[in-house]
């Protein structure tokens, strides 16, 4: 079982050509990442159609990247924008519930101590719980995230570890993940040379994959290896070749995790 992001080539527009190629490359799951940073609200017809496509291409939804919005912002200090942001997150919760998965990943824009993120999390909690959906907060700033996680139940709030963000100089991602591995419910796996967020294919950069495999094996994360890789900086311009390489490296990493279990 392996998962890859839907936006490996493009994150808006008709997703069906990409879903088809992901299915043909042998993946079992997708990380839904289309519209991850827009104000786009999925209609019931769009969500239903995505369900048809997943079935047609033999894919399951692993988890979904929710949107912190543009003009709608779940952490906005402007109340009308924050409420619109809540509507946007609820839209993704409904989508995930309909498509049979259980995790929506969110970014917290800014410092959780200075934005009304707790107000939004409190308001979303009953809605998410009723639908058996958990919210995963993606790293960002770890001290702030760990404080937030300590204030909410693991049944509602967890961690999405993005190993590319964690590899950027000064982030100390793996040391931080080690402390929060019992809250891990989602992963974004990709590589970089630690100078910035590059979303390269695994093993192309400097992420310490051996250590990450060891930590993941002892963590609360039990789902498939999930790659948030993009073609842009990976240097493979052909989609079929790119997906084949992602599949090969994902399989290798899944084997490394198994070794530590
Ligand atoms: Zn990510």
CSV table of C-alpha atoms and ligand atoms in Angstrom, one decimal:
chain,number,residue,atom,x,y,z
A,1,UNK,CA,0.0,0.0,0.0
A,2,UNK,CA,1.4,3.3,-1.1
A,3,UNK,CA,0.1,6.9,-1.3
A,4,UNK,CA,1.0,9.9,-3.4
A,5,UNK,CA,-0.3,13.4,-3.5
A,6,UNK,CA,-2.8,14.3,-6.2
A,7,UNK,CA,-1.0,17.6,-7.0
A,8,UNK,CA,2.3,16.2,-8.1
A,9,UNK,CA,2.0,18.2,-11.3
A,10,UNK,CA,-0.8,20.8,-10.7
A,11,UNK,CA,-3.0,21.7,-7.8
A,12,UNK,CA,-6.0,23.2,-9.5
A,13,UNK,CA,-8.3,22.2,-12.3
A,14,UNK,CA,-9.5,18.8,-13.4
A,15,UNK,CA,-7.8,16.2,-11.2
A,16,UNK,CA,-8.9,13.2,-13.2
A,17,UNK,CA,-5.9,12.8,-15.6
A,18,UNK,CA,-3.6,12.7,-12.6
A,19,UNK,CA,-5.8,10.3,-10.6
A,20,UNK,CA,-5.8,8.0,-13.6
A,21,UNK,CA,-2.0,8.0,-13.9
A,22,UNK,CA,-1.6,7.5,-10.2
A,23,UNK,CA,-3.8,4.5,-10.4
A,24,UNK,CA,-2.0,3.1,-13.4
A,25,UNK,CA,1.4,3.6,-11.6
A,26,UNK,CA,0.1,1.1,-9.0
A,27,UNK,CA,-0.6,3.3,-6.0
A,28,UNK,CA,-3.4,2.2,-3.7
A,29,UNK,CA,-4.0,5.6,-2.0
A,30,UNK,CA,-3.9,9.3,-2.6
A,31,UNK,CA,-3.2,12.3,-0.5
A,32,UNK,CA,-5.8,14.8,-1.7
A,33,UNK,CA,-3.9,18.0,-2.2
A,34,UNK,CA,-5.8,19.9,-4.9
A,35,UNK,CA,-7.0,23.3,-3.8
A,36,UNK,CA,-4.9,23.1,-0.7
A,37,UNK,CA,-4.3,26.8,-0.4
A,38,UNK,CA,-7.4,28.3,-2.1
A,39,UNK,CA,-10.9,29.4,-1.0
A,40,UNK,CA,-12.5,26.7,-3.3
A,41,UNK,CA,-15.6,25.1,-1.8
A,42,UNK,CA,-16.2,21.6,-3.2
A,43,UNK,CA,-19.9,21.1,-4.2
A,44,UNK,CA,-21.7,17.8,-3.5
A,45,UNK,CA,-21.5,17.0,-7.2
A,46,UNK,CA,-17.8,17.5,-7.4
A,47,UNK,CA,-17.2,15.4,-4.3
A,48,UNK,CA,-19.5,12.7,-5.7
A,49,UNK,CA,-17.6,12.8,-9.1
A,50,UNK,CA,-14.3,12.4,-7.2
A,51,UNK,CA,-15.7,9.3,-5.5
A,52,UNK,CA,-16.6,7.9,-8.9
A,53,UNK,CA,-13.1,8.6,-10.2
A,54,UNK,CA,-11.4,7.0,-7.2
A,55,UNK,CA,-13.5,3.9,-7.8
A,56,UNK,CA,-12.8,3.8,-11.5
A,57,UNK,CA,-9.0,4.1,-11.0
A,58,UNK,CA,-8.8,1.7,-8.0
A,59,UNK,CA,-7.8,4.3,-5.5
A,60,UNK,CA,-8.7,5.1,-1.9
A,61,UNK,CA,-8.5,8.4,-0.1
A,62,UNK,CA,-5.7,8.3,2.6
A,63,UNK,CA,-6.1,11.8,3.9
A,64,UNK,CA,-6.8,15.3,2.6
A,65,UNK,CA,-4.9,18.6,2.8
A,66,UNK,CA,-7.4,21.1,4.0
A,67,UNK,CA,-7.0,24.8,3.1
A,68,UNK,CA,-6.1,27.6,5.5
A,69,UNK,CA,-7.6,29.8,2.8
A,70,UNK,CA,-6.9,33.1,1.1
A,71,UNK,CA,-9.7,35.4,1.9
A,72,UNK,CA,-11.3,32.8,4.1
A,73,UNK,CA,-9.0,32.1,6.9
A,74,UNK,CA,-9.7,29.8,9.9
A,75,UNK,CA,-7.1,31.7,11.9
A,76,UNK,CA,-8.0,35.2,10.8
A,77,UNK,CA,-8.5,37.9,13.4
A,78,UNK,CA,-11.3,39.3,11.3
A,79,UNK,CA,-14.4,37.4,12.5
A,80,UNK,CA,-16.2,37.3,9.2
A,81,UNK,CA,-13.0,35.8,7.6
A,82,UNK,CA,-12.5,33.3,10.4
A,83,UNK,CA,-16.1,32.1,10.1
A,84,UNK,CA,-15.7,31.7,6.4
A,85,UNK,CA,-12.5,29.8,7.1
A,86,UNK,CA,-14.5,27.5,9.4
A,87,UNK,CA,-16.9,26.9,6.6
A,88,UNK,CA,-14.0,26.0,4.3
A,89,UNK,CA,-12.6,23.5,6.8
A,90,UNK,CA,-16.1,22.0,7.4
A,91,UNK,CA,-16.3,21.6,3.6
A,92,UNK,CA,-13.2,19.4,3.6
A,93,UNK,CA,-14.4,17.5,6.7
A,94,UNK,CA,-17.6,16.6,4.8
A,95,UNK,CA,-15.5,15.7,1.7
A,96,UNK,CA,-13.3,13.3,3.7
A,97,UNK,CA,-16.2,11.7,5.5
A,98,UNK,CA,-18.0,11.2,2.2
A,99,UNK,CA,-14.9,9.7,0.5
A,100,UNK,CA,-14.3,7.3,3.4
A,101,UNK,CA,-11.2,8.6,5.2
A,102,UNK,CA,-10.7,10.2,8.6
A,103,UNK,CA,-8.0,12.9,8.5
A,104,UNK,CA,-7.9,16.6,7.4
A,105,UNK,CA,-4.5,18.2,7.5
A,106,UNK,CA,-4.3,21.9,8.3
A,107,UNK,CA,-1.6,24.6,8.5
A,108,UNK,CA,-1.7,27.1,11.3
A,109,UNK,CA,-0.9,30.5,9.7
A,110,UNK,CA,1.1,32.5,12.2
A,111,UNK,CA,1.8,32.0,15.8
A,112,UNK,CA,-1.0,30.0,17.6
A,113,UNK,CA,-0.5,32.3,20.6
A,114,UNK,CA,-1.5,35.4,18.6
A,115,UNK,CA,-4.2,34.1,16.2
A,116,UNK,CA,-7.7,32.8,17.3
A,117,UNK,CA,-6.8,29.2,16.3
A,118,UNK,CA,-8.2,27.7,19.6
A,119,UNK,CA,-11.5,29.4,19.0
A,120,UNK,CA,-11.7,27.8,15.6
A,121,UNK,CA,-10.5,24.4,16.8
A,122,UNK,CA,-13.1,24.5,19.6
A,123,UNK,CA,-15.9,25.3,17.2
A,124,UNK,CA,-14.8,22.5,14.7
A,125,UNK,CA,-14.4,19.8,17.3
A,126,UNK,CA,-18.1,18.6,17.6
A,127,UNK,CA,-18.5,18.8,13.8
A,128,UNK,CA,-15.4,16.7,13.2
A,129,UNK,CA,-16.1,14.2,16.0
A,130,UNK,CA,-19.7,13.6,14.7
A,131,UNK,CA,-18.1,12.5,11.4
A,132,UNK,CA,-15.2,10.6,12.9
A,133,UNK,CA,-12.7,13.0,11.4
A,134,UNK,CA,-9.5,14.1,13.1
A,135,UNK,CA,-7.5,17.2,12.3
A,136,UNK,CA,-3.8,16.9,11.8
A,137,UNK,CA,-1.7,20.1,12.3
A,138,UNK,CA,1.3,20.2,10.0
A,139,UNK,CA,4.7,21.3,11.2
A,140,UNK,CA,5.5,24.6,11.1
A,141,UNK,CA,6.9,25.7,14.4
A,142,UNK,CA,7.1,22.8,16.7
A,143,UNK,CA,7.1,24.5,20.2
A,144,UNK,CA,3.7,26.1,19.3
A,145,UNK,CA,2.3,22.9,17.8
A,146,UNK,CA,3.2,20.8,20.8
A,147,UNK,CA,1.5,23.2,23.1
A,148,UNK,CA,-1.6,23.1,20.9
A,149,UNK,CA,-1.5,19.3,20.8
A,150,UNK,CA,-1.2,19.1,24.6
A,151,UNK,CA,-4.5,21.1,25.0
A,152,UNK,CA,-6.6,18.8,22.8
A,153,UNK,CA,-7.5,15.1,22.8
A,154,UNK,CA,-5.6,12.7,20.5
A,155,UNK,CA,-9.1,11.6,19.4
A,156,UNK,CA,-9.5,15.0,17.8
A,157,UNK,CA,-6.1,16.6,17.1
A,158,UNK,CA,-2.9,15.0,15.8
A,159,UNK,CA,0.3,15.8,14.1
A,160,UNK,CA,1.1,15.7,10.4
A,161,UNK,CA,4.9,15.4,10.0
A,162,UNK,CA,6.2,17.0,6.9
A,163,UNK,CA,9.8,15.7,6.7
A,164,UNK,CA,10.8,18.3,4.1
A,165,UNK,CA,9.8,21.2,6.4
A,166,UNK,CA,11.5,19.3,9.3
A,167,UNK,CA,14.8,19.0,7.2
A,168,UNK,CA,15.2,22.8,6.6
A,169,UNK,CA,18.3,24.1,8.5
A,170,UNK,CA,17.4,25.0,12.1
A,171,UNK,CA,14.0,23.1,12.1
A,172,UNK,CA,15.4,20.0,14.0
A,173,UNK,CA,12.3,18.2,12.7
A,174,UNK,CA,13.3,14.7,13.7
A,175,UNK,CA,14.2,15.6,17.3
A,176,UNK,CA,10.8,17.3,17.6
A,177,UNK,CA,9.0,14.4,15.9
A,178,UNK,CA,10.6,12.0,18.4
A,179,UNK,CA,8.8,13.8,21.3
A,180,UNK,CA,5.4,13.9,19.5
A,181,UNK,CA,5.5,10.5,17.7
A,182,UNK,CA,2.5,9.3,19.8
A,183,UNK,CA,0.4,12.0,18.1
A,184,UNK,CA,1.4,11.2,14.6
A,185,UNK,CA,-1.6,10.6,12.3
A,186,UNK,CA,-0.3,11.8,8.9
A,187,UNK,CA,2.9,12.2,7.0
A,188,UNK,CA,4.1,14.2,4.1
A,189,UNK,CA,7.2,12.5,2.8
A,190,UNK,CA,9.6,14.2,0.3
A,191,UNK,CA,13.1,15.4,0.2
A,192,UNK,CA,15.3,18.6,-0.1
A,193,UNK,CA,18.9,19.8,0.3
A,194,UNK,CA,17.9,21.6,3.6
A,195,UNK,CA,18.0,25.0,2.0
A,196,UNK,CA,14.2,25.2,1.4
A,197,UNK,CA,11.0,23.3,0.8
A,198,UNK,CA,11.6,21.4,-2.5
A,199,UNK,CA,9.2,18.4,-2.5
A,200,UNK,CA,11.7,16.2,-4.3
A,201,UNK,CA,11.5,12.5,-4.6
A,202,UNK,CA,12.7,10.6,-1.5
A,203,UNK,CA,16.4,9.9,-1.3
A,204,UNK,CA,17.2,12.8,-3.6
A,205,UNK,CA,18.2,15.1,-0.8
A,206,UNK,CA,19.5,15.1,2.8
A,207,UNK,CA,16.5,13.9,4.9
A,208,UNK,CA,17.8,11.3,7.4
A,209,UNK,CA,15.5,8.5,6.0
A,210,UNK,CA,16.9,5.8,8.3
A,211,UNK,CA,16.2,7.8,11.4
A,212,UNK,CA,12.7,8.8,10.2
A,213,UNK,CA,11.9,5.1,9.4
A,214,UNK,CA,12.9,4.2,12.9
A,215,UNK,CA,10.8,6.9,14.5
A,216,UNK,CA,7.8,6.1,12.3
A,217,UNK,CA,8.0,2.4,13.1
A,218,UNK,CA,7.6,3.3,16.8
A,219,UNK,CA,4.9,5.9,16.3
A,220,UNK,CA,1.2,6.0,16.3
A,221,UNK,CA,1.1,6.2,12.5
A,222,UNK,CA,0.0,2.9,11.0
A,223,UNK,CA,-1.1,4.0,7.6
A,224,UNK,CA,0.7,3.7,4.3
A,225,UNK,CA,3.8,5.6,3.3
A,226,UNK,CA,2.5,8.9,1.9
A,227,UNK,CA,4.5,11.0,-0.5
A,228,UNK,CA,4.0,14.7,-1.1
A,229,UNK,CA,6.4,14.9,-4.0
A,230,UNK,CA,6.1,17.2,-7.0
A,231,UNK,CA,7.6,17.0,-10.5
A,232,UNK,CA,8.8,20.6,-10.4
A,233,UNK,CA,12.2,20.2,-8.6
A,234,UNK,CA,12.6,16.4,-9.0
A,235,UNK,CA,14.1,16.7,-12.5
A,236,UNK,CA,11.9,14.1,-14.1
A,237,UNK,CA,9.7,15.8,-16.7
A,238,UNK,CA,7.8,12.7,-17.7
A,239,UNK,CA,4.8,11.9,-15.5
A,240,UNK,CA,4.9,8.2,-16.0
A,241,UNK,CA,8.6,8.0,-15.2
A,242,UNK,CA,8.1,10.4,-12.2
A,243,UNK,CA,5.4,8.3,-10.7
A,244,UNK,CA,7.3,5.1,-11.3
A,245,UNK,CA,10.3,6.6,-9.4
A,246,UNK,CA,8.0,7.8,-6.6
A,247,UNK,CA,6.6,4.3,-6.4
A,248,UNK,CA,10.0,2.7,-6.3
A,249,UNK,CA,11.4,5.0,-3.5
A,250,UNK,CA,8.1,4.7,-1.5
A,251,UNK,CA,8.4,0.9,-1.6
A,252,UNK,CA,12.0,1.1,-0.5
A,253,UNK,CA,11.1,3.4,2.5
A,254,UNK,CA,8.1,1.2,3.5
A,255,UNK,CA,10.6,-1.7,3.7
A,256,UNK,CA,12.9,0.4,5.9
A,257,UNK,CA,10.0,1.1,8.3
A,258,UNK,CA,9.1,-2.6,8.4
A,259,UNK,CA,12.7,-3.4,9.4
A,260,UNK,CA,12.3,-1.4,12.6
A,261,UNK,CA,8.8,-2.8,13.6
B,1,LIG,ZN1,3.2,19.2,3.5
